[in-house]
Amino acid sequence: MFDELSSRFEDAVKGLRGEAKISENNINDALKEVKRALLDADVSLSVVKEFISDVKDKAIGEEVVRGVNPGQKFIEVVNKELINIMGNENSPLNENENSPTVILMAGLQGAGKTTATGKLGLYLKEKDKKVLLVAADIYRPAAVEQLKTLGSQYELEVFSAKEKNSKPEEIAKEALNFARENDFNSIIIDTAGRLQIDDSMMSEMVRIKEVSNPDEVLLVVDSMIGQEAADLTKSFHEKVGITGAILTKLDGDSRGGAALSIRKISGKPIKFIGVGEKIEALQPFHPERMASRILGMGDVLTLVEKAQKEVELADAEAMQKKLQEATFDFNDFVKQMRLIKRMGSLGGLIKLIPGMNKIDDGMIKDGEDQLKKIESMISSMTLEEKQKPEVLAAHPSRRQRIAQGSGYEAKDVDKVLADFQRMRGFMKQMSNGGMPGMGGMPGMGGMPGMGGMPAMPGMGGMSGNKPMKKQKNNKKKKGFADL
């Protein structure tokens, strides 16, 4: 997400290094590069023009104080303006205190509306809401079954038409009565999508809205359609009246322009973003965090929230104690690997860490493959071997058996064991320096920029035993976070 845009922004700042202050002469090239980068990312032209004008007005004449170079000052201005065009702060869902909160989902076909409905239901369930999903899409084949499948997967009740020829507004009305009678406090209505906006679609949405009187009307928008997403949001709002948007597929090949255009063009906030297929991949939208990701500065708050969601305090304390006492074993290591998987993809997590946005997908793929390899080896160990790694160190025949059982060579097992022992010793010394609440996150070290943490066993510094390519002249290439 935003990798190309981050790289282009970084290039734009290079010409400002060494200047005494930001002036019209030295900022023009940087602004031109930023403008091209935003347009290539499919940001709306009107938004780009306004953004560039605001950055220029606020950056020119900024004096460079000691310890802060013009590039850093320029980034500070860009960061503030990015946050500004995306809405300044998170816009939470509107809630009805006196009756069930009703959320109406709208969007074009193929945007991921039904999937977003299920994920939003789970999001509310995790906030202790009793959620009812309503299947009011009567046109798309299998739409009702898809929602029922999601409901079953997330353990959410789904309401569907009792009569074969029921109209969507009738289904919505019946669902509201059912929800009130059965003490549901959150209702999410999945409506039909179309291949394009038409009068029939809008009229139907208006009728459903009149019947359900929703607290939220959320437009689900596919980020892959680029700047058209902003125009679509504006059109829906003018014809139906929406309260916000959910931007899906932001983890794909989209260039991210929709995230920067929707609020400015439509006047309505992005409330959630979809960043993957997993259940937890629907996230509340925070403009300041998104700006930080765009500028290559990571998103530590989201990373910590993911950790807190998955890690129980008692488990974290127990893991911390094991690390301090160097009794951390292979069973614990597998738990930590599975924790990382629950938090999301390895690549997605790594790129939330400041300064880590330059790790390429090939290295991440190598790391993920190596994790699978290690887990396979651990699965071939006996209970005693998992609990007492030193037993393996003393018996080559055991290591040979594990290699045969997991389909790898003995030297691979030897390396994993040696790396594990080194990591365990290091973690004993550094156990108080890990990620808060995550017991030191064993195995997350060895990645560039992590302050010398050791590699995950057998991972060779997140590169699958391949050394990282050296930058020209042996200089570390700086990202925005390093300037």
PDB file of C-alpha atoms in Angstrom, residues 27-303:
ATOM      1  CA  ILE A  27      10.935  24.039  -3.576  1.00  0.00           C
ATOM      2  CA  ASN A  28       9.586  24.091  -7.138  1.00  0.00           C
ATOM      3  CA  ASP A  29      11.302  20.875  -8.260  1.00  0.00           C
ATOM      4  CA  ALA A  30      10.141  19.083  -5.120  1.00  0.00           C
ATOM      5  CA  LEU A  31       6.572  20.254  -5.635  1.00  0.00           C
ATOM      6  CA  LYS A  32       6.592  19.194  -9.284  1.00  0.00           C
ATOM      7  CA  GLU A  33       7.698  15.693  -8.297  1.00  0.00           C
ATOM      8  CA  VAL A  34       5.058  15.513  -5.544  1.00  0.00           C
ATOM      9  CA  LYS A  35       2.405  16.664  -8.025  1.00  0.00           C
ATOM     10  CA  ARG A  36       3.396  13.986 -10.565  1.00  0.00           C
ATOM     11  CA  ALA A  37       3.471  11.348  -7.832  1.00  0.00           C
ATOM     12  CA  LEU A  38      -0.038  12.221  -6.654  1.00  0.00           C
ATOM     13  CA  LEU A  39      -1.460  12.269 -10.177  1.00  0.00           C
ATOM     14  CA  ASP A  40       0.181   8.912 -10.927  1.00  0.00           C
ATOM     15  CA  ALA A  41      -1.408   7.576  -7.743  1.00  0.00           C
ATOM     16  CA  ASP A  42      -4.796   8.545  -9.248  1.00  0.00           C
ATOM     17  CA  VAL A  43      -5.528  11.435  -6.888  1.00  0.00           C
ATOM     18  CA  SER A  44      -8.131  13.811  -8.301  1.00  0.00           C
ATOM     19  CA  LEU A  45      -6.585  16.739 -10.220  1.00  0.00           C
ATOM     20  CA  SER A  46      -8.539  19.354  -8.267  1.00  0.00           C
ATOM     21  CA  VAL A  47      -7.355  17.837  -4.979  1.00  0.00           C
ATOM     22  CA  VAL A  48      -3.746  17.762  -6.205  1.00  0.00           C
ATOM     23  CA  LYS A  49      -3.814  21.421  -7.255  1.00  0.00           C
ATOM     24  CA  GLU A  50      -5.211  22.538  -3.918  1.00  0.00           C
ATOM     25  CA  PHE A  51      -2.781  20.324  -1.998  1.00  0.00           C
ATOM     26  CA  ILE A  52       0.278  21.638  -3.869  1.00  0.00           C
ATOM     27  CA  SER A  53      -0.861  25.245  -3.411  1.00  0.00           C
ATOM     28  CA  ASP A  54      -1.375  24.784   0.341  1.00  0.00           C
ATOM     29  CA  VAL A  55       1.998  23.041   0.811  1.00  0.00           C
ATOM     30  CA  LYS A  56       3.786  25.770  -1.138  1.00  0.00           C
ATOM     31  CA  ASP A  57       2.140  28.594   0.818  1.00  0.00           C
ATOM     32  CA  LYS A  58       2.965  27.036   4.170  1.00  0.00           C
ATOM     33  CA  ALA A  59       6.470  25.799   3.346  1.00  0.00           C
ATOM     34  CA  ILE A  60       8.068  28.812   1.657  1.00  0.00           C
ATOM     35  CA  GLY A  61      10.078  30.942   4.045  1.00  0.00           C
ATOM     36  CA  GLU A  62      10.188  28.332   6.793  1.00  0.00           C
ATOM     37  CA  GLU A  63      13.489  28.836   8.569  1.00  0.00           C
ATOM     38  CA  VAL A  64      15.619  25.805   9.276  1.00  0.00           C
ATOM     39  CA  VAL A  65      16.320  25.513  12.978  1.00  0.00           C
ATOM     40  CA  ARG A  66      19.373  23.733  14.298  1.00  0.00           C
ATOM     41  CA  GLY A  67      19.097  19.992  13.866  1.00  0.00           C
ATOM     42  CA  VAL A  68      16.229  20.225  11.370  1.00  0.00           C
ATOM     43  CA  ASN A  69      17.007  20.338   7.648  1.00  0.00           C
ATOM     44  CA  PRO A  70      14.722  21.730   4.915  1.00  0.00           C
ATOM     45  CA  GLY A  71      13.759  18.208   3.865  1.00  0.00           C
ATOM     46  CA  GLN A  72      12.453  17.466   7.347  1.00  0.00           C
ATOM     47  CA  LYS A  73      10.579  20.757   7.460  1.00  0.00           C
ATOM     48  CA  PHE A  74       9.041  20.068   4.038  1.00  0.00           C
ATOM     49  CA  ILE A  75       7.932  16.623   5.219  1.00  0.00           C
ATOM     50  CA  GLU A  76       6.331  18.184   8.286  1.00  0.00           C
ATOM     51  CA  VAL A  77       4.274  20.516   6.085  1.00  0.00           C
ATOM     52  CA  VAL A  78       3.367  17.702   3.651  1.00  0.00           C
ATOM     53  CA  ASN A  79       2.314  15.474   6.559  1.00  0.00           C
ATOM     54  CA  LYS A  80      -0.023  18.130   7.975  1.00  0.00           C
ATOM     55  CA  GLU A  81      -1.610  18.768   4.579  1.00  0.00           C
ATOM     56  CA  LEU A  82      -2.080  15.040   3.882  1.00  0.00           C
ATOM     57  CA  ILE A  83      -3.913  14.713   7.183  1.00  0.00           C
ATOM     58  CA  ASN A  84      -5.969  17.778   6.334  1.00  0.00           C
ATOM     59  CA  ILE A  85      -7.230  16.514   2.961  1.00  0.00           C
ATOM     60  CA  MET A  86      -8.097  13.113   4.441  1.00  0.00           C
ATOM     61  CA  GLY A  87     -10.194  14.619   7.235  1.00  0.00           C
ATOM     62  CA  ASN A  88      -7.903  15.439  10.197  1.00  0.00           C
ATOM     63  CA  GLU A  89      -9.286  12.777  12.537  1.00  0.00           C
ATOM     64  CA  ASN A  90     -11.045   9.440  12.709  1.00  0.00           C
ATOM     65  CA  SER A  91     -14.819   9.574  12.197  1.00  0.00           C
ATOM     66  CA  PRO A  92     -16.435   6.935  14.435  1.00  0.00           C
ATOM     67  CA  LEU A  93     -19.715   5.259  13.645  1.00  0.00           C
ATOM     68  CA  ASN A  94     -22.867   7.107  14.681  1.00  0.00           C
ATOM     69  CA  GLU A  95     -24.677   5.165  17.389  1.00  0.00           C
ATOM     70  CA  ASN A  96     -28.316   5.332  18.472  1.00  0.00           C
ATOM     71  CA  GLU A  97     -28.591   5.270  22.250  1.00  0.00           C
ATOM     72  CA  ASN A  98     -32.358   4.738  22.387  1.00  0.00           C
ATOM     73  CA  SER A  99     -33.013   2.085  19.735  1.00  0.00           C
ATOM     74  CA  PRO A 100     -31.025  -0.284  17.503  1.00  0.00           C
ATOM     75  CA  THR A 101     -28.287   1.418  15.499  1.00  0.00           C
ATOM     76  CA  VAL A 102     -29.122   0.909  11.814  1.00  0.00           C
ATOM     77  CA  ILE A 103     -26.355   0.871   9.203  1.00  0.00           C
ATOM     78  CA  LEU A 104     -27.302   0.847   5.521  1.00  0.00           C
ATOM     79  CA  MET A 105     -24.646  -0.469   3.125  1.00  0.00           C
ATOM     80  CA  ALA A 106     -24.578   0.844  -0.456  1.00  0.00           C
ATOM     81  CA  GLY A 107     -22.263   0.517  -3.450  1.00  0.00           C
ATOM     82  CA  LEU A 108     -21.667  -0.718  -6.957  1.00  0.00           C
ATOM     83  CA  GLN A 109     -21.448  -4.412  -7.749  1.00  0.00           C
ATOM     84  CA  GLY A 110     -18.003  -5.911  -7.180  1.00  0.00           C
ATOM     85  CA  ALA A 111     -16.845  -3.378  -4.585  1.00  0.00           C
ATOM     86  CA  GLY A 112     -16.887  -5.986  -1.799  1.00  0.00           C
ATOM     87  CA  LYS A 113     -20.068  -4.701  -0.143  1.00  0.00           C
ATOM     88  CA  THR A 114     -21.401  -8.014   1.164  1.00  0.00           C
ATOM     89  CA  THR A 115     -17.987  -9.012   2.498  1.00  0.00           C
ATOM     90  CA  ALA A 116     -17.631  -5.594   4.151  1.00  0.00           C
ATOM     91  CA  THR A 117     -21.080  -6.075   5.704  1.00  0.00           C
ATOM     92  CA  GLY A 118     -19.930  -9.296   7.360  1.00  0.00           C
ATOM     93  CA  LYS A 119     -16.636  -7.813   8.535  1.00  0.00           C
ATOM     94  CA  LEU A 120     -18.340  -4.727   9.934  1.00  0.00           C
ATOM     95  CA  GLY A 121     -20.720  -7.044  11.787  1.00  0.00           C
ATOM     96  CA  LEU A 122     -17.766  -8.822  13.358  1.00  0.00           C
ATOM     97  CA  TYR A 123     -16.129  -5.474  14.228  1.00  0.00           C
ATOM     98  CA  LEU A 124     -19.272  -4.455  16.139  1.00  0.00           C
ATOM     99  CA  LYS A 125     -19.632  -7.887  17.743  1.00  0.00           C
ATOM    100  CA  GLU A 126     -16.123  -7.535  19.157  1.00  0.00           C
ATOM    101  CA  LYS A 127     -17.326  -4.295  20.753  1.00  0.00           C
ATOM    102  CA  ASP A 128     -20.012  -6.301  22.580  1.00  0.00           C
ATOM    103  CA  LYS A 129     -22.849  -5.407  20.220  1.00  0.00           C
ATOM    104  CA  LYS A 130     -25.616  -7.854  19.369  1.00  0.00           C
ATOM    105  CA  VAL A 131     -25.564  -7.662  15.584  1.00  0.00           C
ATOM    106  CA  LEU A 132     -28.165  -8.623  12.993  1.00  0.00           C
ATOM    107  CA  LEU A 133     -27.145  -8.824   9.326  1.00  0.00           C
ATOM    108  CA  VAL A 134     -29.955  -8.221   6.833  1.00  0.00           C
ATOM    109  CA  ALA A 135     -29.864  -9.744   3.340  1.00  0.00           C
ATOM    110  CA  ALA A 136     -31.735  -7.192   1.207  1.00  0.00           C
ATOM    111  CA  ASP A 137     -29.873  -7.864  -2.068  1.00  0.00           C
ATOM    112  CA  ILE A 138     -32.479  -9.862  -3.959  1.00  0.00           C
ATOM    113  CA  TYR A 139     -30.957  -9.473  -7.419  1.00  0.00           C
ATOM    114  CA  ARG A 140     -27.422 -10.870  -7.385  1.00  0.00           C
ATOM    115  CA  PRO A 141     -27.322 -14.670  -7.554  1.00  0.00           C
ATOM    116  CA  ALA A 142     -26.092 -16.193  -4.300  1.00  0.00           C
ATOM    117  CA  ALA A 143     -25.900 -12.814  -2.491  1.00  0.00           C
ATOM    118  CA  VAL A 144     -28.136 -14.053   0.329  1.00  0.00           C
ATOM    119  CA  GLU A 145     -26.185 -17.297   0.631  1.00  0.00           C
ATOM    120  CA  GLN A 146     -22.898 -15.386   0.717  1.00  0.00           C
ATOM    121  CA  LEU A 147     -24.123 -13.270   3.630  1.00  0.00           C
ATOM    122  CA  LYS A 148     -25.412 -16.368   5.436  1.00  0.00           C
ATOM    123  CA  THR A 149     -22.010 -18.018   4.985  1.00  0.00           C
ATOM    124  CA  LEU A 150     -20.288 -14.950   6.441  1.00  0.00           C
ATOM    125  CA  GLY A 151     -22.813 -14.885   9.284  1.00  0.00           C
ATOM    126  CA  SER A 152     -22.078 -18.511  10.073  1.00  0.00           C
ATOM    127  CA  GLN A 153     -18.324 -17.906   9.889  1.00  0.00           C
ATOM    128  CA  TYR A 154     -18.490 -14.895  12.231  1.00  0.00           C
ATOM    129  CA  GLU A 155     -21.317 -16.331  14.398  1.00  0.00           C
ATOM    130  CA  LEU A 156     -23.739 -13.547  13.476  1.00  0.00           C
ATOM    131  CA  GLU A 157     -27.478 -13.952  12.863  1.00  0.00           C
ATOM    132  CA  VAL A 158     -28.688 -13.209   9.325  1.00  0.00           C
ATOM    133  CA  PHE A 159     -32.231 -12.087   8.501  1.00  0.00           C
ATOM    134  CA  SER A 160     -33.551 -12.837   4.999  1.00  0.00           C
ATOM    135  CA  ALA A 161     -36.873 -12.617   3.161  1.00  0.00           C
ATOM    136  CA  LYS A 162     -39.674 -14.880   4.333  1.00  0.00           C
ATOM    137  CA  GLU A 163     -41.537 -14.525   1.060  1.00  0.00           C
ATOM    138  CA  LYS A 164     -39.978 -15.243  -2.340  1.00  0.00           C
ATOM    139  CA  ASN A 165     -41.067 -12.004  -4.024  1.00  0.00           C
ATOM    140  CA  SER A 166     -40.422  -9.621  -1.123  1.00  0.00           C
ATOM    141  CA  LYS A 167     -39.145  -6.169  -2.011  1.00  0.00           C
ATOM    142  CA  PRO A 168     -35.911  -4.885  -0.410  1.00  0.00           C
ATOM    143  CA  GLU A 169     -37.726  -2.179   1.576  1.00  0.00           C
ATOM    144  CA  GLU A 170     -40.175  -4.806   2.903  1.00  0.00           C
ATOM    145  CA  ILE A 171     -37.267  -7.014   4.000  1.00  0.00           C
ATOM    146  CA  ALA A 172     -35.679  -4.036   5.769  1.00  0.00           C
ATOM    147  CA  LYS A 173     -38.925  -3.211   7.596  1.00  0.00           C
ATOM    148  CA  GLU A 174     -39.451  -6.821   8.725  1.00  0.00           C
ATOM    149  CA  ALA A 175     -35.824  -7.015   9.877  1.00  0.00           C
ATOM    150  CA  LEU A 176     -36.220  -3.900  12.031  1.00  0.00           C
ATOM    151  CA  ASN A 177     -39.277  -5.394  13.763  1.00  0.00           C
ATOM    152  CA  PHE A 178     -37.410  -8.691  14.283  1.00  0.00           C
ATOM    153  CA  ALA A 179     -34.395  -6.855  15.716  1.00  0.00           C
ATOM    154  CA  ARG A 180     -36.467  -4.877  18.216  1.00  0.00           C
ATOM    155  CA  GLU A 181     -38.362  -7.999  19.332  1.00  0.00           C
ATOM    156  CA  ASN A 182     -35.101  -9.912  19.871  1.00  0.00           C
ATOM    157  CA  ASP A 183     -32.991  -7.196  21.516  1.00  0.00           C
ATOM    158  CA  PHE A 184     -30.479  -6.625  18.730  1.00  0.00           C
ATOM    159  CA  ASN A 185     -28.715  -3.276  19.152  1.00  0.00           C
ATOM    160  CA  SER A 186     -26.943  -3.124  15.768  1.00  0.00           C
ATOM    161  CA  ILE A 187     -28.498  -3.822  12.359  1.00  0.00           C
ATOM    162  CA  ILE A 188     -26.501  -3.856   9.107  1.00  0.00           C
ATOM    163  CA  ILE A 189     -28.521  -3.943   5.892  1.00  0.00           C
ATOM    164  CA  ASP A 190     -26.780  -5.306   2.785  1.00  0.00           C
ATOM    165  CA  THR A 191     -28.400  -3.836  -0.335  1.00  0.00           C
ATOM    166  CA  ALA A 192     -28.123  -4.614  -4.035  1.00  0.00           C
ATOM    167  CA  GLY A 193     -25.298  -3.230  -6.113  1.00  0.00           C
ATOM    168  CA  ARG A 194     -25.385  -2.343  -9.800  1.00  0.00           C
ATOM    169  CA  LEU A 195     -22.777  -2.249 -12.530  1.00  0.00           C
ATOM    170  CA  GLN A 196     -23.358   1.496 -12.716  1.00  0.00           C
ATOM    171  CA  ILE A 197     -25.381   4.203 -11.020  1.00  0.00           C
ATOM    172  CA  ASP A 198     -28.925   4.334 -12.393  1.00  0.00           C
ATOM    173  CA  ASP A 199     -32.259   5.881 -11.398  1.00  0.00           C
ATOM    174  CA  SER A 200     -33.727   2.504 -10.440  1.00  0.00           C
ATOM    175  CA  MET A 201     -30.885   1.787  -8.046  1.00  0.00           C
ATOM    176  CA  MET A 202     -31.068   5.210  -6.418  1.00  0.00           C
ATOM    177  CA  SER A 203     -34.861   5.072  -6.057  1.00  0.00           C
ATOM    178  CA  GLU A 204     -34.636   1.702  -4.344  1.00  0.00           C
ATOM    179  CA  MET A 205     -31.961   2.974  -1.957  1.00  0.00           C
ATOM    180  CA  VAL A 206     -34.116   5.990  -1.086  1.00  0.00           C
ATOM    181  CA  ARG A 207     -37.104   3.705  -0.306  1.00  0.00           C
ATOM    182  CA  ILE A 208     -34.989   1.467   1.938  1.00  0.00           C
ATOM    183  CA  LYS A 209     -33.593   4.535   3.647  1.00  0.00           C
ATOM    184  CA  GLU A 210     -37.069   5.952   4.291  1.00  0.00           C
ATOM    185  CA  VAL A 211     -38.239   2.673   5.834  1.00  0.00           C
ATOM    186  CA  SER A 212     -35.145   1.988   7.953  1.00  0.00           C
ATOM    187  CA  ASN A 213     -34.242   5.572   9.003  1.00  0.00           C
ATOM    188  CA  PRO A 214     -30.549   4.576   9.282  1.00  0.00           C
ATOM    189  CA  ASP A 215     -28.011   6.158  11.617  1.00  0.00           C
ATOM    190  CA  GLU A 216     -25.304   5.458   9.026  1.00  0.00           C
ATOM    191  CA  VAL A 217     -25.413   5.128   5.240  1.00  0.00           C
ATOM    192  CA  LEU A 218     -22.011   3.751   4.256  1.00  0.00           C
ATOM    193  CA  LEU A 219     -20.908   3.621   0.633  1.00  0.00           C
ATOM    194  CA  VAL A 220     -18.536   0.729  -0.070  1.00  0.00           C
ATOM    195  CA  VAL A 221     -16.019   1.876  -2.689  1.00  0.00           C
ATOM    196  CA  ASP A 222     -13.436  -0.195  -4.550  1.00  0.00           C
ATOM    197  CA  SER A 223     -10.102   1.670  -4.328  1.00  0.00           C
ATOM    198  CA  MET A 224      -9.069   0.039  -7.620  1.00  0.00           C
ATOM    199  CA  ILE A 225     -11.233   2.530  -9.531  1.00  0.00           C
ATOM    200  CA  GLY A 226      -8.929   5.364  -8.460  1.00  0.00           C
ATOM    201  CA  GLN A 227     -10.129   8.956  -8.575  1.00  0.00           C
ATOM    202  CA  GLU A 228     -13.524   7.800  -9.831  1.00  0.00           C
ATOM    203  CA  ALA A 229     -14.101   6.653  -6.253  1.00  0.00           C
ATOM    204  CA  ALA A 230     -14.367  10.266  -5.092  1.00  0.00           C
ATOM    205  CA  ASP A 231     -16.834  11.184  -7.862  1.00  0.00           C
ATOM    206  CA  LEU A 232     -18.893   8.066  -7.080  1.00  0.00           C
ATOM    207  CA  THR A 233     -19.050   9.014  -3.395  1.00  0.00           C
ATOM    208  CA  LYS A 234     -20.144  12.545  -4.277  1.00  0.00           C
ATOM    209  CA  SER A 235     -22.831  11.258  -6.670  1.00  0.00           C
ATOM    210  CA  PHE A 236     -24.254   8.824  -4.112  1.00  0.00           C
ATOM    211  CA  HIS A 237     -24.336  11.530  -1.475  1.00  0.00           C
ATOM    212  CA  GLU A 238     -26.158  13.972  -3.731  1.00  0.00           C
ATOM    213  CA  LYS A 239     -28.796  11.416  -4.753  1.00  0.00           C
ATOM    214  CA  VAL A 240     -29.213   9.292  -1.609  1.00  0.00           C
ATOM    215  CA  GLY A 241     -27.416  11.056   1.224  1.00  0.00           C
ATOM    216  CA  ILE A 242     -24.554   9.092   2.771  1.00  0.00           C
ATOM    217  CA  THR A 243     -22.674   9.537   6.054  1.00  0.00           C
ATOM    218  CA  GLY A 244     -19.340   8.025   5.058  1.00  0.00           C
ATOM    219  CA  ALA A 245     -17.414   5.514   2.974  1.00  0.00           C
ATOM    220  CA  ILE A 246     -15.673   2.180   3.355  1.00  0.00           C
ATOM    221  CA  LEU A 247     -12.687   1.963   1.012  1.00  0.00           C
ATOM    222  CA  THR A 248     -11.941  -1.660   0.074  1.00  0.00           C
ATOM    223  CA  LYS A 249      -9.027  -3.494  -1.585  1.00  0.00           C
ATOM    224  CA  LEU A 250      -6.485  -0.909  -0.461  1.00  0.00           C
ATOM    225  CA  ASP A 251      -3.936  -3.706  -0.098  1.00  0.00           C
ATOM    226  CA  GLY A 252      -4.088  -4.645  -3.802  1.00  0.00           C
ATOM    227  CA  ASP A 253      -2.566  -3.056  -6.878  1.00  0.00           C
ATOM    228  CA  SER A 254      -4.469   0.192  -6.342  1.00  0.00           C
ATOM    229  CA  ARG A 255      -2.373   3.333  -6.271  1.00  0.00           C
ATOM    230  CA  GLY A 256      -4.168   4.755  -3.251  1.00  0.00           C
ATOM    231  CA  GLY A 257      -5.502   7.957  -4.811  1.00  0.00           C
ATOM    232  CA  ALA A 258      -9.039   7.301  -3.612  1.00  0.00           C
ATOM    233  CA  ALA A 259      -7.952   7.600   0.029  1.00  0.00           C
ATOM    234  CA  LEU A 260      -6.667  11.113  -0.675  1.00  0.00           C
ATOM    235  CA  SER A 261      -9.611  12.279  -2.773  1.00  0.00           C
ATOM    236  CA  ILE A 262     -12.861  11.030  -1.221  1.00  0.00           C
ATOM    237  CA  ARG A 263     -13.157  13.430   1.729  1.00  0.00           C
ATOM    238  CA  LYS A 264     -12.152  16.502  -0.268  1.00  0.00           C
ATOM    239  CA  ILE A 265     -14.396  15.794  -3.273  1.00  0.00           C
ATOM    240  CA  SER A 266     -17.478  14.395  -1.558  1.00  0.00           C
ATOM    241  CA  GLY A 267     -17.285  16.113   1.814  1.00  0.00           C
ATOM    242  CA  LYS A 268     -17.884  12.746   3.467  1.00  0.00           C
ATOM    243  CA  PRO A 269     -15.324  10.867   5.597  1.00  0.00           C
ATOM    244  CA  ILE A 270     -13.759   7.473   4.993  1.00  0.00           C
ATOM    245  CA  LYS A 271     -14.787   5.504   8.089  1.00  0.00           C
ATOM    246  CA  PHE A 272     -13.144   2.153   7.381  1.00  0.00           C
ATOM    247  CA  ILE A 273     -10.569   0.691   5.005  1.00  0.00           C
ATOM    248  CA  GLY A 274     -10.254  -2.885   3.781  1.00  0.00           C
ATOM    249  CA  VAL A 275      -6.668  -4.100   3.614  1.00  0.00           C
ATOM    250  CA  GLY A 276      -6.998  -7.817   2.923  1.00  0.00           C
ATOM    251  CA  GLU A 277      -9.203 -10.894   2.852  1.00  0.00           C
ATOM    252  CA  LYS A 278      -8.837 -11.810   6.517  1.00  0.00           C
ATOM    253  CA  ILE A 279     -11.565 -11.104   9.053  1.00  0.00           C
ATOM    254  CA  GLU A 280      -9.516  -8.439  10.830  1.00  0.00           C
ATOM    255  CA  ALA A 281      -8.630  -6.677   7.563  1.00  0.00           C
ATOM    256  CA  LEU A 282     -11.389  -4.072   8.007  1.00  0.00           C
ATOM    257  CA  GLN A 283      -9.826  -1.231   9.979  1.00  0.00           C
ATOM    258  CA  PRO A 284     -11.104   2.144  11.210  1.00  0.00           C
ATOM    259  CA  PHE A 285      -9.624   4.908   9.050  1.00  0.00           C
ATOM    260  CA  HIS A 286      -7.232   7.290  10.807  1.00  0.00           C
ATOM    261  CA  PRO A 287      -5.995  10.138   8.548  1.00  0.00           C
ATOM    262  CA  GLU A 288      -2.885  10.798  10.636  1.00  0.00           C
ATOM    263  CA  ARG A 289      -1.850   7.132  10.522  1.00  0.00           C
ATOM    264  CA  MET A 290      -2.472   6.926   6.789  1.00  0.00           C
ATOM    265  CA  ALA A 291      -0.334  10.041   6.230  1.00  0.00           C
ATOM    266  CA  SER A 292       2.437   8.415   8.246  1.00  0.00           C
ATOM    267  CA  ARG A 293       2.284   5.291   6.056  1.00  0.00           C
ATOM    268  CA  ILE A 294       2.335   7.367   2.867  1.00  0.00           C
ATOM    269  CA  LEU A 295       5.476   9.152   4.073  1.00  0.00           C
ATOM    270  CA  GLY A 296       7.183   5.849   4.901  1.00  0.00           C
ATOM    271  CA  MET A 297       7.091   6.461   8.644  1.00  0.00           C
ATOM    272  CA  GLY A 298       5.116   3.345   9.542  1.00  0.00           C
ATOM    273  CA  ASP A 299       2.066   3.086  11.784  1.00  0.00           C
ATOM    274  CA  VAL A 300       3.073   2.010  15.275  1.00  0.00           C
ATOM    275  CA  LEU A 301      -0.336   2.717  16.843  1.00  0.00           C
ATOM    276  CA  THR A 302      -2.103   0.279  14.513  1.00  0.00           C
ATOM    277  CA  LEU A 303       0.622  -2.316  15.178  1.00  0.00           C
TER     278      LEU A 303
END
